[in-house]
mmCIF file of C-alpha atoms and ligand atoms in Angstrom:
data_model
loop_
_atom_site.group_PDB
_atom_site.id
_atom_site.type_symbol
_atom_site.label_atom_id
_atom_site.label_comp_id
_atom_site.label_asym_id
_atom_site.label_seq_id
_atom_site.Cartn_x
_atom_site.Cartn_y
_atom_site.Cartn_z
ATOM 1 C CA UNK A 1 40.444 118.467 116.716
ATOM 2 C CA UNK A 2 43.462 115.892 116.794
ATOM 3 C CA UNK A 3 43.869 113.820 119.546
ATOM 4 C CA UNK A 4 46.965 114.621 120.770
ATOM 5 C CA UNK A 5 47.817 111.111 121.797
ATOM 6 C CA UNK A 6 47.329 110.387 118.476
ATOM 7 C CA UNK A 7 50.467 112.403 117.291
ATOM 8 C CA UNK A 8 53.522 110.584 118.305
ATOM 9 C CA UNK A 9 56.296 112.764 120.870
ATOM 10 C CA UNK A 10 59.171 113.862 118.300
ATOM 11 C CA UNK A 11 62.077 111.511 119.161
ATOM 12 C CA UNK A 12 64.490 112.579 121.548
ATOM 13 C CA UNK A 13 67.658 114.681 120.033
ATOM 14 C CA UNK A 14 70.972 115.074 121.960
ATOM 15 C CA UNK A 15 71.132 117.701 124.006
ATOM 16 C CA UNK A 16 74.232 120.501 126.188
ATOM 17 C CA UNK A 17 73.630 117.544 129.362
ATOM 18 C CA UNK A 18 73.850 113.876 126.719
ATOM 19 C CA UNK A 19 76.856 116.071 124.359
ATOM 20 C CA UNK A 20 78.732 117.096 127.734
ATOM 21 C CA UNK A 21 77.983 113.579 129.172
ATOM 22 C CA UNK A 22 78.901 111.382 126.376
ATOM 23 C CA UNK A 23 82.890 114.131 125.669
ATOM 24 C CA UNK A 24 83.228 112.791 128.989
ATOM 25 C CA UNK A 25 82.695 109.551 129.666
ATOM 26 C CA UNK A 26 85.050 108.928 126.433
ATOM 27 C CA UNK A 27 87.488 111.472 127.721
ATOM 28 C CA UNK A 28 87.091 113.429 124.918
ATOM 29 C CA UNK A 29 88.194 117.083 124.608
ATOM 30 C CA UNK A 30 87.086 118.909 121.542
ATOM 31 C CA UNK A 31 89.894 119.735 118.816
ATOM 32 C CA UNK A 32 90.496 122.891 116.891
ATOM 33 C CA UNK A 33 92.457 120.980 114.618
ATOM 34 C CA UNK A 34 89.681 118.455 114.320
ATOM 35 C CA UNK A 35 87.363 121.958 113.989
ATOM 36 C CA UNK A 36 85.102 119.408 116.788
ATOM 37 C CA UNK A 37 82.403 121.772 117.782
ATOM 38 C CA UNK A 38 80.108 119.509 118.223
ATOM 39 C CA UNK A 39 75.748 121.297 117.939
ATOM 40 C CA UNK A 40 73.714 120.890 121.459
ATOM 41 C CA UNK A 41 70.445 122.161 119.950
ATOM 42 C CA UNK A 42 67.156 120.192 119.066
ATOM 43 C CA UNK A 43 65.974 122.462 116.833
ATOM 44 C CA UNK A 44 69.602 123.546 115.124
ATOM 45 C CA UNK A 45 69.218 119.618 113.992
ATOM 46 C CA UNK A 46 65.522 119.728 112.798
ATOM 47 C CA UNK A 47 66.289 122.538 110.949
ATOM 48 C CA UNK A 48 69.666 121.425 109.428
ATOM 49 C CA UNK A 49 67.350 118.237 108.271
ATOM 50 C CA UNK A 50 64.196 120.273 107.341
ATOM 51 C CA UNK A 51 66.547 122.015 105.080
ATOM 52 C CA UNK A 52 68.481 119.071 103.213
ATOM 53 C CA UNK A 53 64.961 117.906 101.427
ATOM 54 C CA UNK A 54 65.388 114.579 102.466
ATOM 55 C CA UNK A 55 63.127 111.101 100.808
ATOM 56 C CA UNK A 56 63.224 108.795 102.593
ATOM 57 C CA UNK A 57 64.479 106.070 100.478
ATOM 58 C CA UNK A 58 67.737 107.622 100.050
ATOM 59 C CA UNK A 59 71.007 106.953 102.013
ATOM 60 C CA UNK A 60 72.734 110.150 103.473
ATOM 61 C CA UNK A 61 76.262 110.947 103.687
ATOM 62 C CA UNK A 62 77.166 112.406 106.477
ATOM 63 C CA UNK A 63 81.222 113.512 107.182
ATOM 64 C CA UNK A 64 81.928 114.045 110.931
ATOM 65 C CA UNK A 65 79.388 112.845 112.266
ATOM 66 C CA UNK A 66 80.809 113.326 116.037
ATOM 67 C CA UNK A 67 78.947 112.343 118.859
ATOM 68 C CA UNK A 68 75.666 111.989 116.888
ATOM 69 C CA UNK A 69 73.811 114.673 117.458
ATOM 70 C CA UNK A 70 73.551 115.553 113.838
ATOM 71 C CA UNK A 71 73.223 111.314 112.691
ATOM 72 C CA UNK A 72 70.182 111.016 115.060
ATOM 73 C CA UNK A 73 68.184 113.694 112.610
ATOM 74 C CA UNK A 74 69.261 111.475 109.521
ATOM 75 C CA UNK A 75 68.462 108.783 110.786
ATOM 76 C CA UNK A 76 64.480 109.900 111.563
ATOM 77 C CA UNK A 77 64.640 111.581 108.168
ATOM 78 C CA UNK A 78 66.226 109.250 105.501
ATOM 79 C CA UNK A 79 67.166 105.209 104.436
ATOM 80 C CA UNK A 80 70.332 104.883 105.855
ATOM 81 C CA UNK A 81 73.010 106.887 106.639
ATOM 82 C CA UNK A 82 76.995 106.188 106.270
ATOM 83 C CA UNK A 83 78.895 108.561 108.530
ATOM 84 C CA UNK A 84 82.505 109.455 107.502
ATOM 85 C CA UNK A 85 84.845 110.029 110.879
ATOM 86 C CA UNK A 86 88.566 110.869 111.078
ATOM 87 C CA UNK A 87 88.362 110.213 114.990
ATOM 88 C CA UNK A 88 88.808 106.749 116.026
ATOM 89 C CA UNK A 89 87.034 107.264 119.836
ATOM 90 C CA UNK A 90 84.017 109.120 118.380
ATOM 91 C CA UNK A 91 83.723 106.531 115.186
ATOM 92 C CA UNK A 92 83.849 103.607 117.801
ATOM 93 C CA UNK A 93 81.267 105.341 120.301
ATOM 94 C CA UNK A 94 78.879 106.391 117.319
ATOM 95 C CA UNK A 95 77.011 102.968 116.687
ATOM 96 C CA UNK A 96 76.517 103.100 120.559
ATOM 97 C CA UNK A 97 75.161 105.899 120.571
ATOM 98 C CA UNK A 98 72.505 104.962 118.102
ATOM 99 C CA UNK A 99 71.927 102.160 119.769
ATOM 100 C CA UNK A 100 70.979 103.668 122.646
ATOM 101 C CA UNK A 101 68.931 106.645 121.065
ATOM 102 C CA UNK A 102 67.349 105.542 118.182
ATOM 103 C CA UNK A 103 67.659 101.272 118.804
ATOM 104 C CA UNK A 104 64.695 101.105 115.921
ATOM 105 C CA UNK A 105 67.743 102.681 113.211
ATOM 106 C CA UNK A 106 70.789 101.039 114.302
ATOM 107 C CA UNK A 107 70.874 98.593 111.402
ATOM 108 C CA UNK A 108 70.861 102.015 109.492
ATOM 109 C CA UNK A 109 74.140 102.936 109.801
ATOM 110 C CA UNK A 110 77.062 102.725 108.259
ATOM 111 C CA UNK A 111 80.061 104.291 110.544
ATOM 112 C CA UNK A 112 83.745 104.678 108.208
ATOM 113 C CA UNK A 113 86.335 105.463 110.356
ATOM 114 C CA UNK A 114 88.291 107.778 107.233
ATOM 115 C CA UNK A 115 89.401 111.118 105.777
ATOM 116 C CA UNK A 116 86.853 112.562 104.360
ATOM 117 C CA UNK A 117 89.822 114.426 102.202
ATOM 118 C CA UNK A 118 90.467 111.055 100.595
ATOM 119 C CA UNK A 119 87.794 108.711 100.471
ATOM 120 C CA UNK A 120 87.061 107.338 97.256
ATOM 121 C CA UNK A 121 84.393 103.742 98.162
ATOM 122 C CA UNK A 122 81.940 104.186 100.559
ATOM 123 C CA UNK A 123 78.909 101.410 101.630
ATOM 124 C CA UNK A 124 76.209 101.659 99.554
ATOM 125 C CA UNK A 125 74.518 104.608 97.128
ATOM 126 C CA UNK A 126 74.679 108.044 98.893
ATOM 127 C CA UNK A 127 72.632 110.209 96.813
ATOM 128 C CA UNK A 128 72.816 113.136 99.884
ATOM 129 C CA UNK A 129 75.522 115.023 101.740
ATOM 130 C CA UNK A 130 74.442 116.521 105.108
ATOM 131 C CA UNK A 131 77.352 117.692 107.489
ATOM 132 C CA UNK A 132 78.162 120.210 109.945
ATOM 133 C CA UNK A 133 81.271 120.008 108.283
ATOM 134 C CA UNK A 134 85.046 120.738 109.725
ATOM 135 C CA UNK A 135 85.485 123.983 109.416
ATOM 136 C CA UNK A 136 89.158 124.490 108.188
ATOM 137 C CA UNK A 137 88.926 121.207 105.295
ATOM 138 C CA UNK A 138 85.077 122.125 104.544
ATOM 139 C CA UNK A 139 85.931 123.335 101.082
ATOM 140 C CA UNK A 140 88.500 120.248 99.907
ATOM 141 C CA UNK A 141 85.965 117.532 101.583
ATOM 142 C CA UNK A 142 83.325 119.018 99.700
ATOM 143 C CA UNK A 143 84.870 119.425 96.187
ATOM 144 C CA UNK A 144 86.205 115.449 96.716
ATOM 145 C CA UNK A 145 82.842 114.497 97.568
ATOM 146 C CA UNK A 146 81.100 115.529 94.495
ATOM 147 C CA UNK A 147 84.402 114.424 92.113
ATOM 148 C CA UNK A 148 84.388 111.172 93.212
ATOM 149 C CA UNK A 149 80.325 110.159 93.967
ATOM 150 C CA UNK A 150 78.742 111.198 91.187
ATOM 151 C CA UNK A 151 75.564 109.880 92.541
ATOM 152 C CA UNK A 152 75.321 112.507 95.153
ATOM 153 C CA UNK A 153 72.993 114.645 93.700
ATOM 154 C CA UNK A 154 72.150 117.399 95.932
ATOM 155 C CA UNK A 155 73.198 118.444 100.047
ATOM 156 C CA UNK A 156 73.720 120.788 102.835
ATOM 157 C CA UNK A 157 76.332 121.340 104.439
ATOM 158 C CA UNK A 158 77.290 123.900 107.798
ATOM 159 C CA UNK A 159 80.640 125.527 107.458
ATOM 160 C CA UNK A 160 81.937 129.332 108.227
ATOM 161 C CA UNK A 161 79.227 132.157 107.937
ATOM 162 C CA UNK A 162 81.784 133.758 105.796
ATOM 163 C CA UNK A 163 82.675 130.419 103.569
ATOM 164 C CA UNK A 164 79.378 129.675 103.402
ATOM 165 C CA UNK A 165 79.021 133.266 101.035
ATOM 166 C CA UNK A 166 82.112 132.255 98.796
ATOM 167 C CA UNK A 167 80.772 129.126 98.315
ATOM 168 C CA UNK A 168 77.260 130.872 96.788
ATOM 169 C CA UNK A 169 78.627 133.554 95.160
ATOM 170 C CA UNK A 170 77.989 134.674 91.780
ATOM 171 C CA UNK A 171 80.907 136.508 89.291
ATOM 172 C CA UNK A 172 81.440 139.907 90.191
ATOM 173 C CA UNK A 173 80.851 139.676 93.705
ATOM 174 C CA UNK A 174 83.597 140.125 96.211
ATOM 175 C CA UNK A 175 83.005 137.015 97.913
ATOM 176 C CA UNK A 176 83.760 135.162 94.279
ATOM 177 C CA UNK A 177 86.719 132.783 94.332
ATOM 178 C CA UNK A 178 88.228 129.623 93.775
ATOM 179 C CA UNK A 179 85.214 128.126 95.697
ATOM 180 C CA UNK A 180 82.421 129.346 94.208
ATOM 181 C CA UNK A 181 83.297 128.857 91.005
ATOM 182 C CA UNK A 182 84.804 124.935 91.443
ATOM 183 C CA UNK A 183 81.508 124.758 93.292
ATOM 184 C CA UNK A 184 79.924 125.560 90.125
ATOM 185 C CA UNK A 185 81.383 123.375 88.013
ATOM 186 C CA UNK A 186 79.414 120.271 89.865
ATOM 187 C CA UNK A 187 76.115 122.082 91.481
ATOM 188 C CA UNK A 188 74.458 124.847 92.099
ATOM 189 C CA UNK A 189 75.225 126.407 95.733
ATOM 190 C CA UNK A 190 72.052 128.476 97.871
ATOM 191 C CA UNK A 191 72.623 130.233 101.112
ATOM 192 C CA UNK A 192 69.887 128.065 102.900
ATOM 193 C CA UNK A 193 70.467 130.002 106.633
ATOM 194 C CA UNK A 194 72.722 131.670 109.394
ATOM 195 C CA UNK A 195 73.006 129.768 112.737
ATOM 196 C CA UNK A 196 74.677 131.606 116.148
ATOM 197 C CA UNK A 197 77.873 130.624 118.224
ATOM 198 C CA UNK A 198 75.796 129.415 121.096
ATOM 199 C CA UNK A 199 73.835 125.937 119.355
ATOM 200 C CA UNK A 200 77.575 124.393 119.313
ATOM 201 C CA UNK A 201 79.807 123.137 122.267
ATOM 202 C CA UNK A 202 82.152 124.939 123.039
ATOM 203 C CA UNK A 203 80.937 126.847 121.011
ATOM 204 C CA UNK A 204 82.827 128.419 118.279
ATOM 205 C CA UNK A 205 83.939 132.737 117.288
ATOM 206 C CA UNK A 206 81.877 132.772 114.400
ATOM 207 C CA UNK A 207 78.751 132.096 112.988
ATOM 208 C CA UNK A 208 78.454 129.189 110.567
ATOM 209 C CA UNK A 209 76.006 129.289 107.634
ATOM 210 C CA UNK A 210 74.455 127.112 106.179
ATOM 211 C CA UNK A 211 74.849 125.737 102.364
ATOM 212 C CA UNK A 212 72.366 124.014 100.321
ATOM 213 C CA UNK A 213 73.614 122.519 96.715
ATOM 214 C CA UNK A 214 72.046 120.412 93.709
ATOM 215 C CA UNK A 215 73.962 118.686 90.996
ATOM 216 C CA UNK A 216 74.803 119.981 87.998
ATOM 217 C CA UNK A 217 75.773 118.944 84.649
ATOM 218 C CA UNK A 218 78.902 120.362 84.124
ATOM 219 C CA UNK A 219 79.782 122.942 81.472
ATOM 220 C CA UNK A 220 80.230 120.942 77.573
ATOM 221 C CA UNK A 221 83.610 120.653 77.137
ATOM 222 C CA UNK A 222 86.540 119.203 75.290
ATOM 223 C CA UNK A 223 88.577 120.313 78.427
ATOM 224 C CA UNK A 224 89.466 117.658 81.296
ATOM 225 C CA UNK A 225 87.603 119.195 85.061
ATOM 226 C CA UNK A 226 91.080 119.611 86.034
ATOM 227 C CA UNK A 227 92.587 120.997 82.709
ATOM 228 C CA UNK A 228 89.538 123.851 83.934
ATOM 229 C CA UNK A 229 90.088 123.546 87.582
ATOM 230 C CA UNK A 230 93.912 124.670 87.108
ATOM 231 C CA UNK A 231 93.002 127.586 84.726
ATOM 232 C CA UNK A 232 90.424 128.680 87.569
ATOM 233 C CA UNK A 233 93.896 128.608 90.065
ATOM 234 C CA UNK A 234 95.904 130.654 88.327
ATOM 235 C CA UNK A 235 93.504 133.252 87.526
ATOM 236 C CA UNK A 236 92.272 133.485 91.278
ATOM 237 C CA UNK A 237 96.033 133.122 91.999
ATOM 238 C CA UNK A 238 97.182 136.796 91.376
ATOM 239 C CA UNK A 239 93.397 138.043 91.628
ATOM 240 C CA UNK A 240 93.954 141.868 90.804
ATOM 241 C CA UNK A 241 96.192 141.349 87.768
ATOM 242 C CA UNK A 242 94.135 140.658 84.373
ATOM 243 C CA UNK A 243 93.265 137.351 83.032
ATOM 244 C CA UNK A 244 96.623 137.956 80.166
ATOM 245 C CA UNK A 245 98.641 138.116 82.673
ATOM 246 C CA UNK A 246 97.718 135.847 85.465
ATOM 247 C CA UNK A 247 97.234 133.013 82.695
ATOM 248 C CA UNK A 248 100.524 133.466 81.215
ATOM 249 C CA UNK A 249 102.183 131.395 82.838
ATOM 250 C CA UNK A 250 99.716 128.604 82.888
ATOM 251 C CA UNK A 251 99.981 129.292 78.983
ATOM 252 C CA UNK A 252 103.571 129.666 78.161
ATOM 253 C CA UNK A 253 103.127 133.321 77.911
ATOM 254 C CA UNK A 254 101.236 136.566 77.770
ATOM 255 C CA UNK A 255 101.017 135.991 73.801
ATOM 256 C CA UNK A 256 98.796 132.367 73.836
ATOM 257 C CA UNK A 257 97.048 133.450 76.599
ATOM 258 C CA UNK A 258 95.956 135.795 74.818
ATOM 259 C CA UNK A 259 94.857 133.749 72.033
ATOM 260 C CA UNK A 260 93.374 131.518 74.267
ATOM 261 C CA UNK A 261 91.446 134.252 76.223
ATOM 262 C CA UNK A 262 90.068 135.147 72.619
ATOM 263 C CA UNK A 263 89.206 132.168 71.479
ATOM 264 C CA UNK A 264 86.635 131.588 74.528
ATOM 265 C CA UNK A 265 85.236 135.345 73.873
ATOM 266 C CA UNK A 266 87.174 136.407 76.806
ATOM 267 C CA UNK A 267 88.089 139.918 77.019
ATOM 268 C CA UNK A 268 92.566 139.612 78.141
ATOM 269 C CA UNK A 269 91.983 142.741 79.930
ATOM 270 C CA UNK A 270 88.911 141.980 82.609
ATOM 271 C CA UNK A 271 89.868 139.816 85.415
ATOM 272 C CA UNK A 272 89.265 136.530 87.003
ATOM 273 C CA UNK A 273 86.444 137.532 89.261
ATOM 274 C CA UNK A 274 83.758 138.891 86.631
ATOM 275 C CA UNK A 275 84.333 135.117 84.433
ATOM 276 C CA UNK A 276 81.734 132.703 85.111
ATOM 277 C CA UNK A 277 82.201 128.312 85.241
ATOM 278 C CA UNK A 278 82.047 128.344 81.183
ATOM 279 C CA UNK A 279 83.629 130.998 80.251
ATOM 280 C CA UNK A 280 86.769 128.933 82.517
ATOM 281 C CA UNK A 281 86.044 126.442 79.983
ATOM 282 C CA UNK A 282 86.045 127.773 77.273
ATOM 283 C CA UNK A 283 89.691 129.258 78.160
ATOM 284 C CA UNK A 284 91.118 125.421 79.465
ATOM 285 C CA UNK A 285 88.705 123.908 75.525
ATOM 286 C CA UNK A 286 91.068 126.624 74.196
ATOM 287 C CA UNK A 287 94.405 125.149 75.138
ATOM 288 C CA UNK A 288 93.587 121.827 74.207
ATOM 289 C CA UNK A 289 95.311 120.923 71.279
ATOM 290 C CA UNK A 290 92.210 120.238 68.466
ATOM 291 C CA UNK A 291 92.682 116.488 66.585
ATOM 292 C CA UNK A 292 91.781 117.203 62.897
HETATM 293 N N1 LIG B 301 78.143 116.446 113.304
HETATM 294 C C1 LIG B 301 79.132 116.565 114.641
HETATM 295 C C2 LIG B 301 78.012 118.095 115.127
HETATM 296 O O1 LIG B 301 77.326 118.450 114.227
HETATM 297 O O2 LIG B 301 77.838 117.651 116.666
HETATM 298 C C3 LIG B 301 80.247 116.911 114.207
HETATM 299 C C4 LIG B 301 80.581 118.390 113.503
HETATM 300 S S1 LIG B 301 82.092 118.310 114.057
HETATM 301 C C5 LIG B 301 81.925 120.488 113.046
HETATM 302 C C6 LIG B 301 82.876 117.980 112.702
HETATM 303 C C7 LIG B 301 83.333 116.237 113.050
HETATM 304 O O3 LIG B 301 84.087 116.375 111.658
HETATM 305 C C8 LIG B 301 84.030 116.129 114.193
HETATM 306 O O4 LIG B 301 83.306 114.673 114.700
HETATM 307 C C9 LIG B 301 85.374 115.738 113.480
HETATM 308 O O5 LIG B 301 86.461 115.022 114.356
HETATM 309 C C10 LIG B 301 85.324 115.273 112.146
HETATM 310 N N2 LIG B 301 86.143 115.746 111.164
HETATM 311 C C11 LIG B 301 87.065 116.827 111.380
HETATM 312 N N3 LIG B 301 87.796 116.254 110.193
HETATM 313 C C12 LIG B 301 87.813 114.738 109.098
HETATM 314 C C13 LIG B 301 87.836 114.375 108.033
HETATM 315 N N4 LIG B 301 89.284 115.135 107.476
HETATM 316 N N5 LIG B 301 87.262 113.397 107.405
HETATM 317 C C14 LIG B 301 86.436 113.387 108.023
HETATM 318 N N6 LIG B 301 85.697 113.588 109.950
HETATM 319 C C15 LIG B 301 86.255 114.925 110.291
#
C-alpha cells in the first residue's frame, strides 16, 4: 500500500470565496461586454487542463486569464504560460495572484495586456492554446490566433455550447457554417465535453462546451487562405441559395460562378453547407488566373 503521506496534496485552485474576494479587492464588477464569467470550481479547471493534453515542456497561450482560475491550473501542467488579457485591472493583478498561490511558478508567467484579436507578437513560442474564451468573440479569437501563431499545434477552448457545436460540425449538418469550415482550414476540431452553468461567477444563462483541436496541413491549393475564405463567406452569406447564385457576386456573374464550380468538380445546384474545406479551396483555385 502506498504511504498516504508520500502523495502530494493537490495545489490549491481558486474557489468561489477566493474569486469573490479578489473581485471585491479590485472593485471588479464582471461585464457582459468582455464575457467575464469566472470559473469558481477547481474540478472544472482540472478537467480542462487534463483534456488539453499539455506536455510539461510546453508554453501555453491563455486568452482572458481573468482572475487566474485557469492560469494556476495551467502553470501546474506547463513549462510557461503566456496570458493575454484585455482588462488592465485584471492583467495587473494576475502576477500578484500567481505569486500568492504558486510562488514557485511566478517566474513562468508572462502577462500581455492586449486584445487577443489584434495581438501579432507574443513572448516565447506557445505551442498550445488553452482558454475559457470571452463568448462574444470566441470564434474570431481562435481564427486570428491560428492564423498569426503557426507554432500553436493544439488546444482546448471553452465556448458557448452552441458555438462549440458549430465549430466541430461537419458538412451536411444543420450547425455547419463559417466557423466550422474556416476552423477546418487550420485544424481538426472535436467536442471534448459540456460544462454546466454553476461553475461560473456570475453564472451564464447557457451551458458551455469544450472544443479540442489539433492543427492540420491546410488543403493544397494555388489560392491563398484569404481567397478561400472569401468563397466561404460568399457561400454562407446566402446559404439557402444554390452555389451558382450565391457565388455570382464573388465570381462576377452566375456563368463564371458555374464555370468555377464545374472546374472544381462541384454541382452548381448544391448549397455551401454540403462542401468540405477542400472543395472550397478548389473553387477558389478555379478563379485564380492560371500562369502558363
Ligand atoms: N480565464 C478566466 C476564468 O476561467 O475564470 C476568465 C474567463 S472569462 C470567460 C473571459 C476573460 O477574457 C475575461 O477576463 C475578459 O476580461 C477577457 N477578455 C475579453 N475580451 C478579450 C479580448 N478581446 N482579448 C483578451 N482578453 C479578453
